[in-house]
């Protein structure tokens, strides 16, 4: 549940590009009156904008030469604040200004780029307006692309709970690793007894050591999977592939543990412990069943996601 990587954000942006452009068009349309920039902190348009669209991070005006003629309107936590750092800066080389001239359009939306202010991925939307003196001005809106994707996917509320989720997962992983340490201590003690007192040892003791090692391996791999999937890596819950990857890794861990256990049980039966034959056979059948079921699940899940992606792409193509 780590933050989305730049690659994931850009991928999501291209999937929903037409919808994002329509949303930014609606924001620009609401800012079509240049006079609202004269007293922005008290204007209800900006207050409503800051409250309703948390992904907006910066607004300002440019003159027809690309020089910023207004203060920066910084949107943070649902409020608009003024900053005079950007005034009189020449922005005529920026894509949101040059794009208007190149396309001879009243509106332009840039491709994703790395923001100089926020440090994250950003998209800028610009629109030509006429002020009270009938002079051409350009309103520019900088959008935090990561927050925009989260807003569109309805993921903002869940992201606020992420620190709590991570804390719980960390405690669970810690408990699993403690259990692994206990099992490894038992393994070390049994190996020491096997080497120091070989004549008094049970002939099945080596198999018990292998069982404890196998359990420790399975539990450690489970804890590592939880740590990677839920704490360290970004997990896109809206993609079936993320859930399928987690389930696949979890079932694979169980398969390895049961396979080794079945093999050891079969070895015990070969040493004269005939009561282990039937459990060994049942465990091997369980391994085969799990393996076949996992293969069917992965295949059908991949086909379903492929069909879903194709349907979404066709829908976006129709919208664009």
Coordinates of C-alpha atoms in Angstrom, one line a residue:
X1 CA 0.0 0.0 0.0
X2 CA 2.8 2.4 -0.7
X3 CA 2.2 5.4 -2.8
X4 CA 1.7 4.9 -6.5
X5 CA 4.9 5.0 -8.6
X6 CA 5.2 7.4 -11.4
X7 CA 4.8 4.6 -13.9
X8 CA 1.5 3.5 -12.3
X9 CA 0.2 7.2 -12.3
X10 CA 1.1 7.7 -16.0
X11 CA -0.5 4.4 -16.9
X12 CA -3.7 5.4 -15.1
X13 CA -3.6 8.8 -16.7
X14 CA -3.5 7.3 -20.2
X15 CA -6.4 5.0 -19.4
X16 CA -8.6 7.9 -18.3
X17 CA -7.1 10.7 -20.4
X18 CA -10.4 11.7 -22.1
X19 CA -12.3 11.8 -18.8
X20 CA -9.5 13.8 -17.1
X21 CA -9.5 16.3 -19.9
X22 CA -13.2 16.8 -19.5
X23 CA -12.8 17.3 -15.8
X24 CA -10.1 19.9 -16.3
X25 CA -12.2 21.6 -19.0
X26 CA -15.0 22.0 -16.4
X27 CA -12.5 23.6 -14.0
X28 CA -11.2 26.0 -16.6
X29 CA -14.7 26.9 -17.5
X30 CA -15.4 27.9 -13.9
X31 CA -12.4 30.2 -14.0
X32 CA -13.4 31.9 -17.3
X33 CA -13.8 35.3 -15.6
X34 CA -10.4 37.0 -15.1
X35 CA -11.8 39.5 -12.5
X36 CA -12.1 36.8 -9.9
X37 CA -8.2 36.9 -9.5
X38 CA -8.4 40.4 -8.2
X39 CA -9.5 39.2 -4.7
X40 CA -9.0 35.4 -4.9
X41 CA -8.9 34.5 -1.2
X42 CA -12.4 35.8 -0.5
X43 CA -14.0 34.7 -3.9
X44 CA -16.4 31.8 -3.4
X45 CA -15.3 30.3 -6.7
X46 CA -11.8 29.6 -5.4
X47 CA -13.1 28.5 -2.0
X48 CA -15.5 26.0 -3.7
X49 CA -12.7 24.9 -6.0
X50 CA -10.3 24.2 -3.1
X51 CA -13.0 22.3 -1.2
X52 CA -14.3 20.2 -4.1
X53 CA -11.1 19.4 -6.0
X54 CA -8.3 18.5 -3.6
X55 CA -6.0 17.7 -6.5
X56 CA -5.7 21.3 -7.6
X57 CA -2.4 22.7 -6.2
X58 CA -1.6 26.0 -8.0
X59 CA -3.4 28.7 -10.0
X60 CA -2.1 32.0 -11.6
X61 CA -2.5 34.4 -14.5
X62 CA -0.2 35.1 -17.4
X63 CA -0.3 38.0 -19.8
X64 CA -0.2 37.6 -23.6
X65 CA 3.6 37.6 -23.5
X66 CA 3.7 34.7 -21.0
X67 CA 4.7 36.8 -18.0
X68 CA 2.9 35.9 -14.7
X69 CA 0.8 38.9 -13.7
X70 CA -0.8 37.5 -10.5
X71 CA 0.3 36.0 -7.3
X72 CA 0.4 32.2 -7.0
X73 CA -2.8 30.9 -5.6
X74 CA -1.7 27.8 -3.6
X75 CA -4.4 25.3 -2.7
X76 CA -3.7 23.3 0.4
X77 CA -6.1 21.4 2.7
X78 CA -9.2 22.9 1.2
X79 CA -8.0 26.5 1.5
X80 CA -6.5 29.0 -0.9
X81 CA -3.4 31.0 0.1
X82 CA -1.6 33.7 -1.7
X83 CA 2.1 33.6 -2.5
X84 CA 4.0 36.4 -4.4
X85 CA 6.9 34.1 -5.4
X86 CA 5.7 33.6 -9.0
X87 CA 4.8 37.2 -9.9
X88 CA 6.7 38.7 -12.9
X89 CA 8.3 35.4 -13.9
X90 CA 8.6 34.8 -17.6
X91 CA 6.8 31.5 -18.4
X92 CA 6.6 32.0 -22.1
X93 CA 8.8 28.9 -22.6
X94 CA 6.5 26.6 -20.6
X95 CA 4.4 24.1 -22.6
X96 CA 1.1 25.3 -21.2
X97 CA 1.8 28.7 -22.9
X98 CA 3.5 27.6 -26.1
X99 CA 0.9 24.8 -26.6
X100 CA -1.8 27.5 -26.9
X101 CA 0.0 29.2 -29.7
X102 CA 1.1 26.0 -31.5
X103 CA -2.4 24.6 -31.6
X104 CA -4.1 28.0 -32.0
X105 CA -6.6 27.0 -29.4
X106 CA -8.3 28.7 -26.4
X107 CA -7.5 25.7 -24.2
X108 CA -4.5 23.4 -23.8
X109 CA -3.6 20.6 -21.4
X110 CA 0.0 19.4 -21.1
X111 CA 1.3 15.9 -20.9
X112 CA 2.4 14.7 -17.4
X113 CA 5.6 16.2 -16.2
X114 CA 7.6 16.6 -13.0
X115 CA 6.5 19.6 -11.0
X116 CA 9.1 22.2 -9.9
X117 CA 7.1 23.1 -6.9
X118 CA 5.5 19.9 -5.6
X119 CA 8.1 17.5 -6.8
X120 CA 5.5 15.0 -8.0
X121 CA 3.9 14.4 -11.4
X122 CA 1.8 17.3 -12.6
X123 CA -0.5 18.3 -15.4
X124 CA -1.1 21.9 -16.3
X125 CA -4.2 23.2 -18.0
X126 CA -4.4 26.7 -19.5
X127 CA -7.2 28.8 -21.1
X128 CA -7.2 32.1 -22.8
X129 CA -9.5 34.9 -21.4
X130 CA -10.2 38.5 -21.8
X131 CA -9.8 40.8 -18.8
X132 CA -11.9 43.9 -18.0
X133 CA -9.7 45.9 -20.3
X134 CA -10.2 43.4 -23.2
X135 CA -6.6 42.3 -22.9
X136 CA -5.7 38.7 -23.5
X137 CA -4.7 36.8 -20.4
X138 CA -4.2 33.1 -19.7
X139 CA -5.3 31.3 -16.6
X140 CA -3.1 28.3 -15.6
X141 CA -4.1 25.5 -13.3
X142 CA -1.5 23.0 -12.0
X143 CA -2.9 19.6 -11.0
X144 CA -1.3 17.0 -8.8
X145 CA -1.7 14.0 -11.0
X146 CA -1.4 11.4 -8.3
X147 CA -4.1 13.1 -6.2
X148 CA -6.3 13.4 -9.3
X149 CA -6.1 9.7 -10.0
X150 CA -6.9 8.9 -6.4
X151 CA -9.8 11.3 -6.6
X152 CA -11.2 9.8 -9.8
X153 CA -10.9 6.2 -8.5
X154 CA -12.5 7.1 -5.2
X155 CA -9.4 6.2 -3.4
X156 CA -8.7 9.3 -1.3
X157 CA -10.5 8.1 1.9
X158 CA -8.6 4.8 1.8
X159 CA -5.3 6.5 1.4
X160 CA -5.9 8.4 4.6
X161 CA -6.3 5.1 6.4
X162 CA -3.1 3.7 4.9
X163 CA -0.8 4.4 7.9
X164 CA -3.2 2.5 10.2
X165 CA -3.3 -0.4 7.8
X166 CA 0.5 -0.5 7.5
X167 CA 0.9 -0.5 11.3
X168 CA -1.4 -3.5 11.7
X169 CA 0.3 -5.4 8.9
X170 CA 3.7 -4.6 10.4
X171 CA 2.6 -6.1 13.8
X172 CA 1.3 -9.2 12.0
X173 CA 4.6 -9.6 10.1
X174 CA 6.6 -9.1 13.3
X175 CA 4.5 -11.9 15.0
X176 CA 5.2 -14.2 12.0
X177 CA 9.0 -13.4 12.2
X178 CA 9.0 -14.1 15.9
X179 CA 7.4 -17.5 15.2
X180 CA 10.1 -18.2 12.6
X181 CA 12.7 -17.4 15.2
X182 CA 11.2 -19.9 17.6
X183 CA 11.1 -22.6 15.0
X184 CA 14.7 -21.9 14.0
X185 CA 15.8 -22.1 17.6
X186 CA 14.1 -25.5 17.9
X187 CA 16.0 -26.5 14.7
X188 CA 19.3 -25.4 16.1
X189 CA 18.6 -27.3 19.4
X190 CA 17.7 -30.5 17.5
X191 CA 20.7 -30.3 15.3
X192 CA 23.0 -29.8 18.3
X193 CA 21.4 -32.9 20.0
X194 CA 21.8 -34.9 16.8
X195 CA 25.5 -34.1 16.6
X196 CA 26.3 -34.4 20.3
X197 CA 24.3 -37.4 21.2
X198 CA 23.9 -39.5 18.0
X199 CA 23.4 -42.8 19.8
X200 CA 20.4 -41.6 21.8
X201 CA 18.6 -39.9 19.0
X202 CA 15.4 -41.0 17.5
X203 CA 16.0 -42.1 13.9
X204 CA 13.1 -39.8 12.8
X205 CA 14.7 -36.7 14.4
X206 CA 16.3 -35.5 11.1
X207 CA 12.8 -35.6 9.5
X208 CA 11.5 -33.5 12.4
X209 CA 14.2 -31.0 11.8
X210 CA 13.3 -30.7 8.1
X211 CA 9.6 -30.3 9.1
X212 CA 10.5 -27.4 11.4
X213 CA 12.7 -25.8 8.7
X214 CA 9.9 -26.2 6.1
X215 CA 7.4 -24.5 8.4
X216 CA 9.9 -21.7 9.2
X217 CA 10.4 -21.3 5.4
X218 CA 6.7 -21.2 4.7
X219 CA 5.9 -18.8 7.5
X220 CA 8.9 -16.5 6.6
X221 CA 7.8 -16.4 3.0
X222 CA 4.2 -15.6 4.1
X223 CA 5.5 -12.7 6.3
X224 CA 7.7 -11.5 3.5
X225 CA 4.8 -11.5 1.0
X226 CA 2.6 -9.5 3.4
X227 CA 5.4 -7.0 4.0
X228 CA 6.1 -6.5 0.3
X229 CA 2.5 -6.5 -0.9
X230 CA 0.9 -4.5 1.9
X231 CA 3.6 -2.2 3.2
X232 CA 6.5 -1.7 0.9
X233 CA 4.9 -1.9 -2.6
X234 CA 2.0 0.0 -4.1
X235 CA -0.9 -2.4 -4.5
X236 CA -3.5 -1.3 -7.0
X237 CA -6.7 -2.7 -5.6
X238 CA -8.6 -1.8 -8.8
X239 CA -6.6 -4.2 -10.9
X240 CA -7.3 -7.9 -10.8
X241 CA -3.6 -8.6 -11.4
X242 CA -2.6 -7.2 -8.0
X243 CA -5.0 -9.5 -6.1
X244 CA -4.1 -12.4 -8.4
X245 CA -0.4 -11.9 -7.7
X246 CA -1.0 -11.9 -3.9
X247 CA -3.1 -15.0 -4.0
X248 CA -0.6 -16.7 -6.3
X249 CA 2.3 -16.1 -4.0
X250 CA 0.3 -17.2 -1.0
X251 CA -0.9 -20.4 -2.6
X252 CA 2.6 -21.1 -3.9
X253 CA 4.0 -20.9 -0.3
X254 CA 1.4 -23.4 0.8
X255 CA 2.2 -25.7 -2.1
X256 CA 5.9 -25.8 -1.2
X257 CA 5.2 -26.5 2.4
X258 CA 2.7 -29.3 1.7
X259 CA 4.9 -30.8 -0.9
X260 CA 7.9 -31.1 1.4
X261 CA 5.7 -32.3 4.2
X262 CA 4.2 -35.0 1.9
X263 CA 7.7 -36.1 0.8
X264 CA 8.9 -36.4 4.3
X265 CA 5.8 -38.3 5.3
X266 CA 6.5 -40.7 2.4
X267 CA 10.1 -41.2 3.7
X268 CA 8.8 -42.0 7.1
X269 CA 6.5 -44.7 5.6
X270 CA 9.5 -46.1 3.7
X271 CA 11.3 -46.5 7.0
X272 CA 8.6 -48.9 8.3
X273 CA 6.0 -46.4 9.6
X274 CA 3.2 -47.8 7.5
X275 CA 0.6 -45.6 9.1
X276 CA 2.0 -42.6 7.2
X277 CA 1.3 -44.0 3.7
X278 CA -2.3 -42.9 3.5
X279 CA -1.6 -39.3 4.9
X280 CA 1.3 -38.9 2.4
X281 CA -0.9 -39.9 -0.5
X282 CA -3.7 -37.6 0.6
X283 CA -1.2 -34.7 0.9
X284 CA 0.2 -35.3 -2.6
X285 CA -3.3 -35.4 -4.0
X286 CA -4.0 -32.1 -2.2
X287 CA -0.9 -30.6 -3.8
X288 CA -2.0 -31.7 -7.3
X289 CA -5.5 -30.3 -6.7
X290 CA -4.1 -26.9 -5.4
X291 CA -1.7 -26.8 -8.4
X292 CA -4.4 -27.4 -10.9
X293 CA -6.8 -25.0 -9.2
X294 CA -4.1 -22.3 -9.1
X295 CA -3.4 -22.8 -12.8
X296 CA -7.0 -22.4 -13.7
X297 CA -7.4 -19.4 -11.5
X298 CA -4.4 -17.6 -13.0
X299 CA -5.5 -18.4 -16.5
X300 CA -9.1 -17.3 -16.1
X301 CA -8.0 -14.2 -14.1
X302 CA -5.7 -13.1 -16.8
X303 CA -8.3 -13.6 -19.5
X304 CA -10.9 -11.7 -17.5
X305 CA -8.5 -8.8 -17.0
X306 CA -7.6 -8.7 -20.7
X307 CA -11.3 -8.6 -21.6
X308 CA -12.0 -5.8 -19.0
X309 CA -9.0 -3.8 -20.3
X310 CA -10.2 -4.1 -23.9
X311 CA -13.7 -3.0 -23.0
X312 CA -12.4 0.0 -21.1
X313 CA -10.2 1.0 -24.0
X314 CA -13.1 0.7 -26.4
X315 CA -15.2 2.9 -24.2
X316 CA -12.5 5.6 -23.9
X317 CA -12.0 5.5 -27.6
X318 CA -15.7 6.2 -28.1
X319 CA -15.5 9.1 -25.7
X320 CA -12.5 10.6 -27.3

